[in-house]
Amino acid sequence: MTLKTGDEYKDSVKSLKLEAHVMGKKSDNLPENPLVNPSMKAVAATFDGAHSDNEEIRGLFRTRSSVCEAEVNRFAHLHQSTEDLVKKVLMQRYCGNLTGCCFQRCVGLDAANAVFSTTYDVDQEYGTHYHQRFRDYWCKIQVDDLVVDGAMTDPKGDRSKRPGEQADPDLYLRVVEKKNDGVVVRGAKLHQTGMLNSHEIIVMPTLNMRPGEEDWTICFGVPTNARGIRYIYGRQASDTRKLEELKLDVGNPIYGGQEVMTVFDDVFVPKERIFLNGEVKYSGKLVERFAAYHRQSYGGCKAGVGDVLIGAVALIARMHGIDRASHVRDKIVEMIHLNETLFSCGIACSSMGYRTPAGNYEVDMLLANVCKLNVTRFPYEIARLATDVAGGLLGTLPSAKDLEDPVTAPYIKKYLATTEGVEVVDRFKVLRLIENLVAGAGSVAYLIESMHGAGSPMAQRIMISRQADLDGKIQKVKQLLNIN
Ligand code: SF4
Ligand code: FE
């Protein structure tokens, strides 16, 4: 199988005939559903990148597999060097630039790299055979050029209680039946980015499990159309604008993100698709590794979307004739500084990555967590500055319909005229794109996910405190001051 184009990818997902509940209705034609379709286009962009006319871009997306003889899309690659890790971030920034939204395909990539190294470690300790199983599984994913969703976050119910103490033990996904040829699982995974645009799901435990919590320590891969899986589509701010006849008010005219609540209602998982089953000691390692890769990812994708927001702000400032004002220039410089800091962190944790015993490359954990902690703050500050520079119209602009209404249009065109040569409709377009990212559907990924995706800020602070070697720093001071 050669690398799929975006159109081939779309056809392949259509053939899965996935069903989901979208705003109270069962939808069985998801790719054509206007709420879903833009998100599928964003994923398709990750396939078209491998067929770009630009050789440099193609080179970012194409690489050689380490587990089978094939040229593969980097979104399915097991990183073989720090250069691979850097290229991943560059590719994500490129995709963010192109789509201006979440392109969804990174989660499976990050899950695969974490499962690859963890299964190796588990086998070394327990003599299990998970690693070869995973290699076989992933080889097929690479050769068929599939999209995989990484599913980690359980609902967690009462946060003060462990999985087995919950009133409903299904609040953490668990094994409910063991069979000779596999297991049956029940539970749910929340916030599933791009789930309905995926062919496969890798399910992982959500936290560091303890002895006695073996049933909740399960990692496996299943097709998205496996029997017993149900999908409930997540709402996004202003999402129903996508249902309107005129598209101007949507903000991002082509692309969008997707988040899905995924329910596993007694799903059978065959043995050959199980990659961890009860080895509690390794659940925390798997979570930590996946989280670190995904925290690296944000250094690429959020910087890519940040570029779009900064570009939109610079353009609206020019349209409004304020681009030469020193305070506006300074605000834009501040936005660039914050955005490039995110990117620098993504590049830094990649460059400082290391080879795992399994052979793939892991990012520097401390720097990946610093990266993500910055991501929980800087896009908010960039969005604040964008709102400042764009002006109050961001919240009060009339609708696209009013711009077409013969009664209101002349007034809108007269009173929303700005610098010479700027069409009012173009002013609308730019303001709506900014609105999309700071307060509309795009803010789900650019702001809320920046806060909570790949773990909330506290999770990064815990990792930073663990990784920072504070005793080592104290020792350096003692040495400098000659203190015993
Ligand atoms: Fe990829 Fe970013 Fe979307 Fe996560 S938020 S899936 S890293 S584009
Ligand atoms: Fe995410």
Tab-separated table of C-alpha atoms and ligand atoms in Angstrom:
chain	number	residue	atom	x	y	z
A	1	MET	CA	0.000	0.000	0.000
A	2	THR	CA	1.344	3.407	-0.920
A	3	LEU	CA	0.822	6.464	1.226
A	4	LYS	CA	-2.786	7.597	1.037
A	5	THR	CA	-3.842	10.962	-0.339
A	6	GLY	CA	-6.372	13.010	1.614
A	7	ASP	CA	-9.178	11.827	-0.673
A	8	GLU	CA	-8.165	8.179	-0.322
A	9	TYR	CA	-8.108	8.630	3.428
A	10	LYS	CA	-11.628	10.114	3.410
A	11	ASP	CA	-12.926	7.192	1.340
A	12	SER	CA	-11.315	4.718	3.722
A	13	VAL	CA	-13.023	6.291	6.757
A	14	LYS	CA	-16.354	6.441	4.913
A	15	SER	CA	-16.124	2.712	4.297
A	16	LEU	CA	-16.015	2.102	8.075
A	17	LYS	CA	-19.629	3.319	8.253
A	18	LEU	CA	-19.227	4.699	11.763
A	19	GLU	CA	-22.300	5.891	13.640
A	20	ALA	CA	-22.481	8.531	16.341
A	21	HIS	CA	-25.008	10.565	18.248
A	22	VAL	CA	-24.602	14.171	17.163
A	23	MET	CA	-26.743	16.766	18.969
A	24	GLY	CA	-29.450	14.338	19.928
A	25	LYS	CA	-29.652	12.513	16.622
A	26	LYS	CA	-28.083	9.325	15.406
A	27	SER	CA	-25.913	10.139	12.432
A	28	ASP	CA	-24.702	7.384	10.135
A	29	ASN	CA	-23.326	9.620	7.415
A	30	LEU	CA	-20.700	11.369	9.496
A	31	PRO	CA	-18.334	12.475	6.721
A	32	GLU	CA	-21.195	14.462	5.164
A	33	ASN	CA	-22.480	15.846	8.484
A	34	PRO	CA	-21.647	19.590	8.451
A	35	LEU	CA	-20.590	19.474	12.112
A	36	VAL	CA	-18.146	16.638	11.425
A	37	ASN	CA	-16.968	17.292	7.889
A	38	PRO	CA	-14.530	20.162	8.618
A	39	SER	CA	-12.703	17.987	11.156
A	40	MET	CA	-12.263	15.238	8.596
A	41	LYS	CA	-10.789	17.744	6.153
A	42	ALA	CA	-8.225	18.735	8.796
A	43	VAL	CA	-7.107	15.103	9.171
A	44	ALA	CA	-7.022	14.724	5.389
A	45	ALA	CA	-4.435	17.539	5.317
A	46	THR	CA	-2.036	15.239	7.196
A	47	PHE	CA	-2.253	12.807	4.277
A	48	ASP	CA	-1.963	15.415	1.551
A	49	GLY	CA	1.239	16.666	3.169
A	50	ALA	CA	2.940	13.433	2.074
A	51	HIS	CA	2.019	14.295	-1.521
A	52	SER	CA	2.952	17.978	-1.422
A	53	ASP	CA	4.504	19.483	-4.551
A	54	ASN	CA	7.127	20.978	-2.273
A	55	GLU	CA	9.949	18.480	-1.779
A	56	GLU	CA	10.879	19.850	1.622
A	57	ILE	CA	7.319	19.437	2.927
A	58	ARG	CA	7.071	15.925	1.443
A	59	GLY	CA	10.313	15.119	3.230
A	60	LEU	CA	8.784	16.136	6.547
A	61	PHE	CA	5.846	13.775	6.097
A	62	ARG	CA	7.612	10.778	4.524
A	63	THR	CA	10.029	8.501	6.301
A	64	ARG	CA	11.111	4.822	6.453
A	65	SER	CA	9.471	2.453	8.888
A	66	SER	CA	11.584	0.828	11.587
A	67	VAL	CA	9.270	-2.159	12.013
A	68	CYS	CA	8.506	-3.123	8.416
A	69	GLU	CA	9.780	-2.507	4.919
A	70	ALA	CA	7.786	0.527	3.927
A	71	GLU	CA	7.817	4.231	3.380
A	72	VAL	CA	5.384	5.640	5.941
A	73	ASN	CA	3.687	8.845	6.952
A	74	ARG	CA	5.484	10.455	9.892
A	75	PHE	CA	2.140	10.568	11.716
A	76	ALA	CA	2.589	6.783	12.112
A	77	HIS	CA	6.349	6.735	12.677
A	78	LEU	CA	8.279	5.297	15.616
A	79	HIS	CA	10.950	7.967	16.164
A	80	GLN	CA	14.445	6.695	15.387
A	81	SER	CA	16.493	9.775	16.301
A	82	THR	CA	16.287	13.220	17.842
A	83	GLU	CA	16.091	14.501	14.262
A	84	ASP	CA	12.868	12.495	13.870
A	85	LEU	CA	11.481	14.112	17.025
A	86	VAL	CA	12.349	17.578	15.711
A	87	LYS	CA	10.771	16.816	12.334
A	88	LYS	CA	7.583	15.745	14.082
A	89	VAL	CA	7.305	19.206	15.683
A	90	LEU	CA	8.076	20.951	12.381
A	91	MET	CA	5.404	18.871	10.656
A	92	GLN	CA	2.877	19.768	13.357
A	93	ARG	CA	3.632	23.463	13.017
A	94	TYR	CA	3.170	23.157	9.269
A	95	CYS	CA	-0.219	21.444	9.756
A	96	GLY	CA	-1.291	24.096	12.284
A	97	ASN	CA	-0.381	26.801	9.749
A	98	LEU	CA	-2.351	25.087	7.022
A	99	THR	CA	-5.527	24.286	8.952
A	100	GLY	CA	-5.614	26.864	11.759
A	101	CYS	CA	-7.066	24.170	14.007
A	102	CYS	CA	-6.436	20.774	15.613
A	103	PHE	CA	-5.645	18.212	12.893
A	104	GLN	CA	-6.171	15.333	15.341
A	105	ARG	CA	-3.676	12.785	14.103
A	106	CYS	CA	-0.961	13.205	16.772
A	107	VAL	CA	-2.665	11.304	19.568
A	108	GLY	CA	-2.219	7.854	18.022
A	109	LEU	CA	1.360	8.663	17.079
A	110	ASP	CA	2.146	9.622	20.652
A	111	ALA	CA	0.344	6.564	22.027
A	112	ALA	CA	2.223	4.228	19.660
A	113	ASN	CA	5.644	5.501	20.672
A	114	ALA	CA	4.764	5.162	24.360
A	115	VAL	CA	3.300	1.657	23.960
A	116	PHE	CA	6.297	0.571	21.860
A	117	SER	CA	8.879	1.331	24.555
A	118	THR	CA	6.667	0.255	27.468
A	119	THR	CA	5.755	-3.164	26.042
A	120	TYR	CA	9.476	-3.818	25.588
A	121	ASP	CA	10.175	-3.010	29.253
A	122	VAL	CA	7.249	-5.132	30.456
A	123	ASP	CA	8.449	-8.139	28.448
A	124	GLN	CA	11.970	-7.755	29.855
A	125	GLU	CA	10.649	-7.946	33.385
A	126	TYR	CA	7.849	-10.497	33.085
A	127	GLY	CA	8.746	-12.565	30.012
A	128	THR	CA	5.463	-11.563	28.330
A	129	HIS	CA	5.131	-11.137	24.556
A	130	TYR	CA	3.446	-7.783	24.227
A	131	HIS	CA	6.215	-6.051	22.302
A	132	GLN	CA	6.239	-8.338	19.264
A	133	ARG	CA	2.439	-8.198	19.241
A	134	PHE	CA	2.575	-4.444	19.171
A	135	ARG	CA	5.222	-4.401	16.431
A	136	ASP	CA	2.982	-6.606	14.264
A	137	TYR	CA	-0.039	-4.442	15.014
A	138	TRP	CA	1.789	-1.205	14.265
A	139	CYS	CA	3.362	-2.522	11.077
A	140	LYS	CA	-0.138	-3.001	9.676
A	141	ILE	CA	-1.149	0.495	10.766
A	142	GLN	CA	1.879	1.931	8.976
A	143	VAL	CA	1.510	-0.099	5.796
A	144	ASP	CA	-2.225	0.658	5.524
A	145	ASP	CA	-1.542	4.300	6.472
A	146	LEU	CA	-4.307	4.410	9.093
A	147	VAL	CA	-5.373	7.032	11.617
A	148	VAL	CA	-5.247	5.831	15.219
A	149	ASP	CA	-6.834	7.577	18.157
A	150	GLY	CA	-5.038	7.314	21.497
A	151	ALA	CA	-7.603	6.942	24.284
A	152	MET	CA	-6.420	7.647	27.798
A	153	THR	CA	-8.775	9.832	29.854
A	154	ASP	CA	-11.331	7.945	31.943
A	155	PRO	CA	-14.327	9.804	33.441
A	156	LYS	CA	-12.830	9.222	36.954
A	157	GLY	CA	-16.091	9.919	38.855
A	158	ASP	CA	-15.276	10.955	42.419
A	159	ARG	CA	-11.691	12.199	42.114
A	160	SER	CA	-10.970	11.483	45.773
A	161	LYS	CA	-11.507	7.760	45.200
A	162	ARG	CA	-9.478	5.039	43.488
A	163	PRO	CA	-11.052	3.035	40.615
A	164	GLY	CA	-12.244	0.193	42.856
A	165	GLU	CA	-13.752	2.585	45.410
A	166	GLN	CA	-16.060	4.324	42.924
A	167	ALA	CA	-19.817	3.800	43.307
A	168	ASP	CA	-19.653	2.581	39.700
A	169	PRO	CA	-16.403	0.717	38.906
A	170	ASP	CA	-16.937	1.392	35.173
A	171	LEU	CA	-15.957	5.030	35.756
A	172	TYR	CA	-12.485	3.725	34.967
A	173	LEU	CA	-12.378	1.479	31.890
A	174	ARG	CA	-11.811	-2.097	33.003
A	175	VAL	CA	-11.770	-5.769	32.107
A	176	VAL	CA	-15.145	-7.269	33.040
A	177	GLU	CA	-14.565	-10.760	31.653
A	178	LYS	CA	-11.506	-12.856	30.837
A	179	LYS	CA	-11.788	-15.416	28.056
A	180	ASN	CA	-9.280	-17.868	26.588
A	181	ASP	CA	-8.953	-15.828	23.430
A	182	GLY	CA	-9.183	-12.311	24.861
A	183	VAL	CA	-10.995	-10.009	27.284
A	184	VAL	CA	-14.233	-8.027	27.445
A	185	VAL	CA	-13.887	-4.380	28.491
A	186	ARG	CA	-16.379	-1.805	29.769
A	187	GLY	CA	-15.997	1.893	30.472
A	188	ALA	CA	-15.651	5.199	28.661
A	189	LYS	CA	-12.946	7.520	27.413
A	190	LEU	CA	-13.630	11.255	27.392
A	191	HIS	CA	-12.260	14.094	25.232
A	192	GLN	CA	-11.360	11.817	22.323
A	193	THR	CA	-9.780	14.051	19.702
A	194	GLY	CA	-10.600	12.981	16.151
A	195	MET	CA	-12.076	9.636	17.201
A	196	LEU	CA	-14.656	9.487	14.399
A	197	ASN	CA	-11.983	10.322	11.843
A	198	SER	CA	-9.906	7.331	12.950
A	199	HIS	CA	-9.649	3.725	11.814
A	200	GLU	CA	-8.291	2.334	15.073
A	201	ILE	CA	-8.154	3.137	18.795
A	202	ILE	CA	-5.310	2.430	21.214
A	203	VAL	CA	-6.766	2.372	24.727
A	204	MET	CA	-4.407	3.011	27.650
A	205	PRO	CA	-4.915	3.182	31.420
A	206	THR	CA	-5.515	6.682	32.712
A	207	LEU	CA	-3.223	6.732	35.770
A	208	ASN	CA	-0.572	4.949	37.759
A	209	MET	CA	-2.438	1.842	38.952
A	210	ARG	CA	-1.672	0.018	42.217
A	211	PRO	CA	-1.698	-3.650	43.216
A	212	GLY	CA	-5.337	-4.728	43.379
A	213	GLU	CA	-6.162	-2.544	40.360
A	214	GLU	CA	-5.144	-5.104	37.717
A	215	ASP	CA	-8.560	-5.069	36.020
A	216	TRP	CA	-8.134	-1.371	35.268
A	217	THR	CA	-4.609	-1.898	33.933
A	218	ILE	CA	-5.391	-2.683	30.327
A	219	CYS	CA	-3.941	-1.447	27.044
A	220	PHE	CA	-5.181	-2.645	23.665
A	221	GLY	CA	-5.994	-1.734	20.080
A	222	VAL	CA	-9.453	-2.084	18.491
A	223	PRO	CA	-10.997	-0.902	15.230
A	224	THR	CA	-13.271	2.138	15.636
A	225	ASN	CA	-16.155	0.100	14.206
A	226	ALA	CA	-15.753	-2.722	16.757
A	227	ARG	CA	-18.992	-4.084	18.167
A	228	GLY	CA	-20.131	-2.400	21.398
A	229	ILE	CA	-18.457	0.978	20.927
A	230	ARG	CA	-20.726	4.026	20.982
A	231	TYR	CA	-19.861	7.618	20.180
A	232	ILE	CA	-21.399	10.840	21.455
A	233	TYR	CA	-20.204	13.962	19.660
A	234	GLY	CA	-18.842	16.853	21.711
A	235	ARG	CA	-20.287	20.350	21.298
A	236	GLN	CA	-18.068	23.315	20.615
A	237	ALA	CA	-18.772	27.009	21.076
A	238	SER	CA	-20.681	28.421	18.054
A	239	ASP	CA	-20.649	24.981	16.384
A	240	THR	CA	-24.151	25.380	14.902
A	241	ARG	CA	-22.851	28.215	12.742
A	242	LYS	CA	-21.558	25.326	10.621
A	243	LEU	CA	-25.209	24.419	9.927
A	244	GLU	CA	-26.036	27.873	8.604
A	245	GLU	CA	-26.369	28.496	4.921
A	246	LEU	CA	-23.739	31.248	4.813
A	247	LYS	CA	-20.296	30.155	6.016
A	248	LEU	CA	-18.773	33.553	6.750
A	249	ASP	CA	-19.689	33.456	10.447
A	250	VAL	CA	-17.926	30.113	11.024
A	251	GLY	CA	-14.550	31.853	11.065
A	252	ASN	CA	-12.434	28.973	9.785
A	253	PRO	CA	-14.038	28.385	6.385
A	254	ILE	CA	-12.624	24.898	5.744
A	255	TYR	CA	-11.282	23.112	8.800
A	256	GLY	CA	-12.280	22.282	12.370
A	257	GLY	CA	-11.572	20.018	15.314
A	258	GLN	CA	-13.470	17.096	16.806
A	259	GLU	CA	-13.892	15.756	20.362
A	260	VAL	CA	-15.929	12.669	21.152
A	261	MET	CA	-17.155	10.818	24.230
A	262	THR	CA	-16.482	7.147	23.544
A	263	VAL	CA	-18.325	4.384	25.380
A	264	PHE	CA	-17.069	0.784	25.496
A	265	ASP	CA	-20.192	-1.220	26.204
A	266	ASP	CA	-18.742	-4.712	26.726
A	267	VAL	CA	-16.293	-4.750	23.835
A	268	PHE	CA	-14.384	-7.929	23.066
A	269	VAL	CA	-10.627	-7.510	22.561
A	270	PRO	CA	-8.788	-10.492	21.033
A	271	LYS	CA	-5.569	-11.585	22.706
A	272	GLU	CA	-3.309	-10.501	19.836
A	273	ARG	CA	-4.505	-6.912	20.296
A	274	ILE	CA	-3.734	-6.686	24.044
A	275	PHE	CA	-0.524	-4.818	24.945
A	276	LEU	CA	-0.718	-4.649	28.756
A	277	ASN	CA	-2.994	-6.637	31.016
A	278	GLY	CA	-2.655	-6.314	34.764
A	279	GLU	CA	1.031	-5.273	35.032
A	280	VAL	CA	0.218	-2.364	37.343
A	281	LYS	CA	3.848	-1.354	37.786
A	282	TYR	CA	4.028	-0.223	34.145
A	283	SER	CA	0.731	1.689	33.886
A	284	GLY	CA	2.290	4.860	35.318
A	285	LYS	CA	5.254	4.604	32.954
A	286	LEU	CA	2.933	4.280	29.978
A	287	VAL	CA	0.906	7.313	31.087
A	288	GLU	CA	4.068	9.350	31.705
A	289	ARG	CA	5.560	8.510	28.302
A	290	PHE	CA	2.383	9.148	26.350
A	291	ALA	CA	1.885	12.433	28.205
A	292	ALA	CA	5.466	13.537	27.495
A	293	TYR	CA	5.127	12.908	23.742
A	294	HIS	CA	1.810	14.699	23.675
A	295	ARG	CA	3.220	17.627	25.672
A	296	GLN	CA	5.953	17.845	23.027
A	297	SER	CA	3.273	17.797	20.293
A	298	TYR	CA	1.709	20.979	21.626
A	299	GLY	CA	4.985	22.849	21.045
A	300	GLY	CA	4.372	22.239	17.326
A	301	CYS	CA	0.616	22.396	16.812
A	302	LYS	CA	-0.171	25.290	19.146
A	303	ALA	CA	2.687	27.338	17.666
A	304	GLY	CA	1.290	26.537	14.201
A	305	VAL	CA	-2.195	27.738	15.124
A	306	GLY	CA	-0.601	30.679	16.982
A	307	ASP	CA	1.017	31.755	13.699
A	308	VAL	CA	-2.425	31.930	12.111
A	309	LEU	CA	-3.830	33.986	14.981
A	310	ILE	CA	-0.857	36.361	14.947
A	311	GLY	CA	-1.149	36.709	11.165
A	312	ALA	CA	-4.864	37.501	11.483
A	313	VAL	CA	-4.169	40.135	14.151
A	314	ALA	CA	-1.428	41.757	12.061
A	315	LEU	CA	-3.790	41.794	9.069
A	316	ILE	CA	-6.722	43.329	10.956
A	317	ALA	CA	-4.377	45.935	12.428
A	318	ARG	CA	-3.316	46.822	8.876
A	319	MET	CA	-6.953	46.909	7.719
A	320	HIS	CA	-7.817	49.231	10.609
A	321	GLY	CA	-4.843	51.498	9.929
A	322	ILE	CA	-3.261	50.928	13.339
A	323	ASP	CA	-0.400	48.665	12.268
A	324	ARG	CA	2.202	51.408	12.681
A	325	ALA	CA	1.088	52.401	16.191
A	326	SER	CA	3.966	51.532	18.506
A	327	HIS	CA	1.755	49.846	21.120
A	328	VAL	CA	0.197	47.602	18.455
A	329	ARG	CA	3.589	46.654	17.065
A	330	ASP	CA	4.763	45.894	20.561
A	331	LYS	CA	1.739	43.691	21.270
A	332	ILE	CA	2.352	41.742	18.103
A	333	VAL	CA	6.020	41.308	19.037
A	334	GLU	CA	4.873	40.016	22.428
A	335	MET	CA	2.574	37.497	20.733
A	336	ILE	CA	5.420	36.326	18.513
A	337	HIS	CA	7.744	36.024	21.496
A	338	LEU	CA	5.247	33.877	23.400
A	339	ASN	CA	4.476	31.726	20.364
A	340	GLU	CA	8.129	31.114	19.516
A	341	THR	CA	8.778	30.212	23.153
A	342	LEU	CA	6.275	27.354	22.803
A	343	PHE	CA	7.950	26.222	19.602
A	344	SER	CA	11.410	26.476	21.199
A	345	CYS	CA	10.271	24.213	24.028
A	346	GLY	CA	8.951	21.668	21.510
A	347	ILE	CA	12.270	21.720	19.670
A	348	ALA	CA	14.306	21.632	22.887
A	349	CYS	CA	12.621	18.543	24.370
A	350	SER	CA	13.009	16.859	20.972
A	351	SER	CA	16.693	17.739	20.554
A	352	MET	CA	17.429	16.502	24.069
A	353	GLY	CA	15.578	13.222	23.487
A	354	TYR	CA	17.169	9.840	24.094
A	355	ARG	CA	17.088	6.286	22.795
A	356	THR	CA	14.927	3.879	24.804
A	357	PRO	CA	15.967	0.234	25.326
A	358	ALA	CA	13.232	-0.673	22.801
A	359	GLY	CA	15.068	1.398	20.161
A	360	ASN	CA	12.684	4.317	19.569
A	361	TYR	CA	13.390	7.818	20.853
A	362	GLU	CA	11.773	9.435	23.883
A	363	VAL	CA	11.637	13.204	24.445
A	364	ASP	CA	13.368	14.877	27.381
A	365	MET	CA	10.686	14.554	30.061
A	366	LEU	CA	11.530	17.697	32.023
A	367	LEU	CA	11.581	19.927	28.954
A	368	ALA	CA	8.409	18.355	27.504
A	369	ASN	CA	6.610	19.192	30.728
A	370	VAL	CA	7.992	22.731	30.725
A	371	CYS	CA	6.722	22.983	27.134
A	372	LYS	CA	3.193	21.969	28.073
A	373	LEU	CA	3.096	24.123	31.205
A	374	ASN	CA	3.887	27.118	28.990
A	375	VAL	CA	1.133	25.954	26.639
A	376	THR	CA	-1.356	26.214	29.533
A	377	ARG	CA	-0.540	29.936	29.755
A	378	PHE	CA	0.814	31.515	26.588
A	379	PRO	CA	-2.064	30.871	24.146
A	380	TYR	CA	-4.350	32.590	26.694
A	381	GLU	CA	-2.072	35.626	26.749
A	382	ILE	CA	-1.804	35.571	22.947
A	383	ALA	CA	-5.622	35.386	22.754
A	384	ARG	CA	-5.914	38.313	25.200
A	385	LEU	CA	-3.584	40.433	23.071
A	386	ALA	CA	-5.447	39.368	19.911
A	387	THR	CA	-8.748	40.481	21.473
A	388	ASP	CA	-7.138	43.768	22.513
A	389	VAL	CA	-5.763	44.606	19.065
A	390	ALA	CA	-8.778	43.319	17.077
A	391	GLY	CA	-11.177	45.621	18.951
A	392	GLY	CA	-14.737	45.373	20.236
A	393	LEU	CA	-16.258	44.422	16.883
A	394	LEU	CA	-14.968	40.965	17.677
A	395	GLY	CA	-17.948	40.603	19.991
A	396	THR	CA	-20.564	42.740	18.238
A	397	LEU	CA	-20.238	42.130	14.495
A	398	PRO	CA	-23.585	41.633	12.685
A	399	SER	CA	-24.239	38.287	11.022
A	400	ALA	CA	-23.268	37.240	7.526
A	401	LYS	CA	-26.989	37.344	6.658
A	402	ASP	CA	-27.195	41.015	7.591
A	403	LEU	CA	-24.323	41.654	5.267
A	404	GLU	CA	-26.470	40.227	2.449
A	405	ASP	CA	-29.791	41.749	3.488
A	406	PRO	CA	-30.695	44.598	1.087
A	407	VAL	CA	-31.974	46.713	3.978
A	408	THR	CA	-29.036	46.331	6.384
A	409	ALA	CA	-26.146	45.705	3.977
A	410	PRO	CA	-25.786	49.340	2.815
A	411	TYR	CA	-25.589	50.525	6.449
A	412	ILE	CA	-23.078	47.863	7.377
A	413	LYS	CA	-20.946	48.649	4.349
A	414	LYS	CA	-21.130	52.381	5.068
A	415	TYR	CA	-20.415	52.241	8.788
A	416	LEU	CA	-18.015	49.339	8.891
A	417	ALA	CA	-15.899	50.757	6.095
A	418	THR	CA	-12.268	51.111	7.171
A	419	THR	CA	-9.008	51.991	5.409
A	420	GLU	CA	-9.116	52.573	1.690
A	421	GLY	CA	-9.197	49.484	-0.484
A	422	VAL	CA	-10.387	47.126	2.284
A	423	GLU	CA	-13.642	45.319	1.475
A	424	VAL	CA	-16.016	45.106	4.435
A	425	VAL	CA	-16.519	41.409	3.767
A	426	ASP	CA	-12.770	40.828	4.120
A	427	ARG	CA	-12.791	42.678	7.413
A	428	PHE	CA	-15.590	40.314	8.505
A	429	LYS	CA	-13.553	37.276	7.445
A	430	VAL	CA	-10.512	38.228	9.497
A	431	LEU	CA	-12.523	39.217	12.582
A	432	ARG	CA	-14.497	35.962	12.418
A	433	LEU	CA	-11.284	33.920	12.209
A	434	ILE	CA	-9.915	35.691	15.293
A	435	GLU	CA	-13.253	35.165	17.050
A	436	ASN	CA	-13.136	31.455	16.105
A	437	LEU	CA	-9.788	31.051	17.861
A	438	VAL	CA	-10.329	33.188	20.963
A	439	ALA	CA	-13.988	32.443	21.709
A	440	GLY	CA	-15.494	30.141	19.081
A	441	ALA	CA	-15.151	26.529	17.957
A	442	GLY	CA	-11.389	26.888	17.416
A	443	SER	CA	-10.857	27.933	21.031
A	444	VAL	CA	-11.711	24.401	22.149
A	445	ALA	CA	-8.317	23.276	20.869
A	446	TYR	CA	-6.424	26.555	21.089
A	447	LEU	CA	-7.408	27.434	24.668
A	448	ILE	CA	-9.308	24.766	26.618
A	449	GLU	CA	-7.226	21.921	25.254
A	450	SER	CA	-4.062	23.946	25.836
A	451	MET	CA	-5.046	23.978	29.491
A	452	HIS	CA	-6.197	20.389	29.939
A	453	GLY	CA	-5.029	18.312	26.963
A	454	ALA	CA	-2.176	15.891	27.767
A	455	GLY	CA	-2.894	16.607	31.435
A	456	SER	CA	-3.876	19.723	33.369
A	457	PRO	CA	-1.188	22.151	34.665
A	458	MET	CA	-0.850	20.382	38.013
A	459	ALA	CA	0.200	17.174	36.246
A	460	GLN	CA	3.073	19.055	34.586
A	461	ARG	CA	4.094	20.693	37.855
A	462	ILE	CA	4.304	17.285	39.523
A	463	MET	CA	6.472	15.955	36.691
A	464	ILE	CA	8.670	19.064	36.744
A	465	SER	CA	9.235	18.710	40.488
A	466	ARG	CA	10.127	15.024	40.003
A	467	GLN	CA	12.469	15.599	37.097
A	468	ALA	CA	14.228	18.755	38.219
A	469	ASP	CA	16.863	17.205	40.546
A	470	LEU	CA	16.506	19.789	43.290
A	471	ASP	CA	19.015	17.933	45.496
A	472	GLY	CA	21.541	18.217	42.690
A	473	LYS	CA	21.042	21.989	42.630
A	474	ILE	CA	21.480	22.209	46.404
A	475	GLN	CA	24.653	20.169	46.087
A	476	LYS	CA	26.038	22.625	43.540
A	477	VAL	CA	25.497	25.490	45.983
A	478	LYS	CA	27.148	23.586	48.817
A	479	GLN	CA	30.133	22.885	46.606
A	480	LEU	CA	30.386	26.522	45.560
A	481	LEU	CA	30.168	27.744	49.158
A	482	ASN	CA	32.226	24.944	50.607
A	483	ILE	CA	29.441	23.720	52.917
A	484	ASN	CA	29.584	20.125	54.106
B	1	SF4	FE1	-2.345	17.157	17.463
B	1	SF4	FE2	-2.405	19.477	18.650
B	1	SF4	FE3	-4.702	18.337	17.920
B	1	SF4	FE4	-3.345	17.341	19.963
B	1	SF4	S1	-4.273	19.410	19.838
B	1	SF4	S2	-4.167	16.175	18.238
B	1	SF4	S3	-1.224	17.713	19.334
B	1	SF4	S4	-3.099	19.058	16.585
B	2	FE	FE	-4.588	16.715	22.691
